[in-house]
Amino acid sequence: MDNVRILIIEDSLTQALRLQDSLEKHQYETQIANNGKTGLDLLKQKHFTLVISDIIMPEMDGYELCRQIKSDNRLKDVPVILLTSLSDPHDVIEALECGADNFVTKPYNEKFLVSRIQNILINRELRLSGMSEMGIEIVFAGKNILLHPVVCKLWISYFQHMKMPFRKTRSWSRSTGNW
């Protein structure tokens, strides 16, 4: 993941510079826009790997910015992290509904934010390379079988749910002495 370019969209210059400093310590290239409209224009002109945006800004808020990015065929694959002082569950839901890839509240922990960025970039790489569709190969009755990821998830879910009643019953039996 060489040359990761992050567009920071933040109307508070102090917060934008603090975020820029944090990201550049981790070898990310950054550029700052002071509102959603300017940020969207920059995004259309230059290539950015990821966008980190505030929500409450003049001219275009972070929700609308995210909607615009995700509805543009040229930009829709650019991950968006909304970084905001808003923390109500309604705000998180709205962020996800407008297509945000992640939601981080201020004040943020630098390590947490960087881990979110890394996770998003790794998942994006896997998705774009098609590796996220790889399954698991098993040997059953002497035959190699490739299980699709959806099938793997279903089996995992099935086994997790099968264990639950057994564990609860066993715990209940121990507590009542009915072993």
Short mmCIF file of C-alpha atoms in Angstrom, two decimals:
data_model
loop_
_atom_site.label_atom_id
_atom_site.label_comp_id
_atom_site.label_asym_id
_atom_site.label_seq_id
_atom_site.Cartn_x
_atom_site.Cartn_y
_atom_site.Cartn_z
CA MET A 1 0.00 0.00 0.00
CA ASP A 2 2.57 2.53 -1.13
CA ASN A 3 1.66 6.18 -1.60
CA VAL A 4 -1.50 6.25 0.46
CA ARG A 5 -3.00 9.70 -0.09
CA ILE A 6 -5.60 10.85 2.42
CA LEU A 7 -7.88 13.83 1.90
CA ILE A 8 -8.72 15.49 5.21
CA ILE A 9 -11.94 17.51 5.08
CA GLU A 10 -12.26 19.58 8.24
CA ASP A 11 -13.44 23.17 8.77
CA SER A 12 -11.36 23.66 11.94
CA LEU A 13 -7.80 24.43 10.83
CA THR A 14 -6.42 23.46 14.24
CA GLN A 15 -8.05 20.02 14.11
CA ALA A 16 -7.12 19.54 10.45
CA LEU A 17 -3.44 20.30 11.14
CA ARG A 18 -3.42 18.02 14.20
CA LEU A 19 -4.87 15.18 12.13
CA GLN A 20 -2.47 15.89 9.27
CA ASP A 21 0.50 15.74 11.66
CA SER A 22 -0.73 12.44 13.13
CA LEU A 23 -1.20 10.83 9.73
CA GLU A 24 2.09 12.06 8.30
CA LYS A 25 3.91 10.49 11.28
CA HIS A 26 2.54 7.21 9.94
CA GLN A 27 3.88 7.92 6.44
CA TYR A 28 0.55 8.90 4.86
CA GLU A 29 0.47 11.73 2.33
CA THR A 30 -2.27 14.22 3.16
CA GLN A 31 -4.07 17.23 1.80
CA ILE A 32 -6.61 19.43 3.60
CA ALA A 33 -9.91 20.89 2.39
CA ASN A 34 -11.90 23.21 4.66
CA ASN A 35 -15.42 22.09 3.67
CA GLY A 36 -17.29 19.33 1.87
CA LYS A 37 -17.74 21.21 -1.41
CA THR A 38 -14.04 22.05 -1.72
CA GLY A 39 -13.17 18.49 -0.68
CA LEU A 40 -15.43 16.99 -3.34
CA ASP A 41 -13.91 19.25 -6.01
CA LEU A 42 -10.39 18.17 -4.95
CA LEU A 43 -11.42 14.53 -4.96
CA LYS A 44 -12.65 14.88 -8.55
CA GLN A 45 -9.38 16.49 -9.64
CA LYS A 46 -6.81 14.32 -7.85
CA HIS A 47 -6.51 10.70 -6.81
CA PHE A 48 -6.92 10.01 -3.09
CA THR A 49 -6.82 6.60 -1.44
CA LEU A 50 -9.11 7.55 1.44
CA VAL A 51 -11.17 10.47 2.78
CA ILE A 52 -11.46 11.50 6.42
CA SER A 53 -14.19 14.09 6.90
CA ASP A 54 -15.89 15.99 9.66
CA ILE A 55 -19.70 16.00 9.52
CA ILE A 56 -20.70 19.49 10.65
CA MET A 57 -19.18 21.91 8.10
CA PRO A 58 -20.28 24.89 6.04
CA GLU A 59 -21.36 24.59 2.38
CA MET A 60 -21.67 20.78 2.39
CA ASP A 61 -21.81 18.57 5.47
CA GLY A 62 -20.07 15.23 5.78
CA TYR A 63 -23.25 13.21 5.20
CA GLU A 64 -23.96 14.92 1.87
CA LEU A 65 -20.29 14.70 0.91
CA CYS A 66 -20.38 10.96 1.56
CA ARG A 67 -23.57 10.56 -0.51
CA GLN A 68 -21.98 12.48 -3.38
CA ILE A 69 -18.82 10.36 -3.27
CA LYS A 70 -20.68 7.06 -3.12
CA SER A 71 -23.06 8.03 -5.96
CA ASP A 72 -20.22 8.99 -8.34
CA ASN A 73 -18.98 5.99 -10.36
CA ARG A 74 -15.43 7.38 -10.42
CA LEU A 75 -15.29 7.94 -6.66
CA LYS A 76 -17.54 5.30 -5.10
CA ASP A 77 -14.66 2.97 -4.23
CA VAL A 78 -12.84 5.64 -2.21
CA PRO A 79 -13.33 4.75 1.47
CA VAL A 80 -14.77 7.48 3.72
CA ILE A 81 -14.24 7.79 7.46
CA LEU A 82 -16.47 10.31 9.20
CA LEU A 83 -14.57 11.81 12.14
CA THR A 84 -16.88 13.87 14.31
CA SER A 85 -17.88 15.08 17.74
CA LEU A 86 -21.37 13.67 17.11
CA SER A 87 -21.94 10.42 18.97
CA ASP A 88 -25.67 9.79 19.09
CA PRO A 89 -26.66 6.38 17.64
CA HIS A 90 -28.85 8.25 15.13
CA ASP A 91 -25.72 10.01 13.81
CA VAL A 92 -23.87 6.72 13.44
CA ILE A 93 -26.83 5.17 11.59
CA GLU A 94 -27.10 8.16 9.27
CA ALA A 95 -23.36 7.95 8.55
CA LEU A 96 -23.63 4.28 7.61
CA GLU A 97 -26.77 4.90 5.54
CA CYS A 98 -25.01 7.57 3.49
CA GLY A 99 -22.24 5.08 2.70
CA ALA A 100 -19.49 5.90 5.21
CA ASP A 101 -17.01 3.08 5.67
CA ASN A 102 -16.37 4.00 9.29
CA PHE A 103 -17.41 6.43 12.01
CA VAL A 104 -14.92 7.70 14.60
CA THR A 105 -15.81 10.11 17.39
CA LYS A 106 -13.75 13.06 18.60
CA PRO A 107 -11.69 13.20 20.64
CA TYR A 108 -10.10 10.23 18.93
CA ASN A 109 -7.23 7.99 19.89
CA GLU A 110 -4.51 8.23 17.23
CA LYS A 111 -3.70 4.51 17.36
CA PHE A 112 -7.38 3.63 17.01
CA LEU A 113 -7.82 5.92 13.99
CA VAL A 114 -4.69 4.59 12.30
CA SER A 115 -5.87 1.01 12.91
CA ARG A 116 -9.24 1.87 11.32
CA ILE A 117 -7.42 3.33 8.30
CA GLN A 118 -5.19 0.27 7.96
CA ASN A 119 -8.15 -2.09 8.28
CA ILE A 120 -10.15 -0.22 5.64
CA LEU A 121 -7.20 -0.16 3.24
CA ILE A 122 -6.48 -3.87 3.69
CA ASN A 123 -10.14 -4.77 3.13
CA ARG A 124 -10.24 -2.52 0.06
CA GLU A 125 -7.14 -4.24 -1.37
CA LEU A 126 -8.69 -7.66 -0.79
CA ARG A 127 -11.97 -6.59 -2.38
CA LEU A 128 -10.31 -5.05 -5.43
CA SER A 129 -8.01 -8.04 -5.91
CA GLY A 130 -10.89 -10.50 -5.60
CA MET A 131 -9.21 -12.25 -2.67
CA SER A 132 -12.15 -11.51 -0.41
CA GLU A 133 -14.07 -14.06 -2.46
CA MET A 134 -11.60 -16.83 -1.77
CA GLY A 135 -13.00 -19.76 0.11
CA ILE A 136 -11.53 -22.50 2.24
CA GLU A 137 -10.31 -25.74 0.73
CA ILE A 138 -11.10 -28.86 2.74
CA VAL A 139 -10.53 -32.55 2.14
CA PHE A 140 -13.64 -34.67 2.64
CA ALA A 141 -13.88 -38.36 1.76
CA GLY A 142 -10.59 -38.08 -0.12
CA LYS A 143 -11.81 -35.20 -2.30
CA ASN A 144 -10.64 -31.58 -2.28
CA ILE A 145 -13.64 -29.29 -1.87
CA LEU A 146 -13.53 -25.50 -2.13
CA LEU A 147 -16.11 -23.89 0.14
CA HIS A 148 -17.37 -20.47 -0.95
CA PRO A 149 -16.98 -17.71 1.71
CA VAL A 150 -20.76 -17.48 2.17
CA VAL A 151 -20.95 -21.21 2.86
CA CYS A 152 -18.07 -20.88 5.35
CA LYS A 153 -19.91 -18.10 7.18
CA LEU A 154 -23.09 -20.17 7.29
CA TRP A 155 -21.27 -23.17 8.76
CA ILE A 156 -19.51 -21.01 11.34
CA SER A 157 -22.82 -19.43 12.32
CA TYR A 158 -24.47 -22.86 12.50
CA PHE A 159 -21.77 -24.29 14.78
CA GLN A 160 -21.75 -21.21 17.00
CA HIS A 161 -25.49 -21.50 17.53
CA MET A 162 -25.30 -25.26 18.08
CA LYS A 163 -22.82 -24.75 20.93
CA MET A 164 -24.93 -22.14 22.73
CA PRO A 165 -27.77 -24.35 24.01
CA PHE A 166 -25.30 -27.09 24.96
CA ARG A 167 -23.17 -24.70 26.99
CA LYS A 168 -26.20 -23.19 28.70
CA THR A 169 -27.62 -26.63 29.49
CA ARG A 170 -24.30 -27.83 30.85
CA SER A 171 -23.88 -24.70 32.98
CA TRP A 172 -27.44 -25.05 34.25
CA SER A 173 -26.88 -28.73 35.05
CA ARG A 174 -23.75 -27.95 37.04
CA SER A 175 -25.44 -25.17 39.00
CA THR A 176 -28.44 -27.35 39.92
CA GLY A 177 -26.43 -30.48 40.62
CA ASN A 178 -28.24 -32.37 37.83
CA TRP A 179 -25.06 -33.56 36.19
#
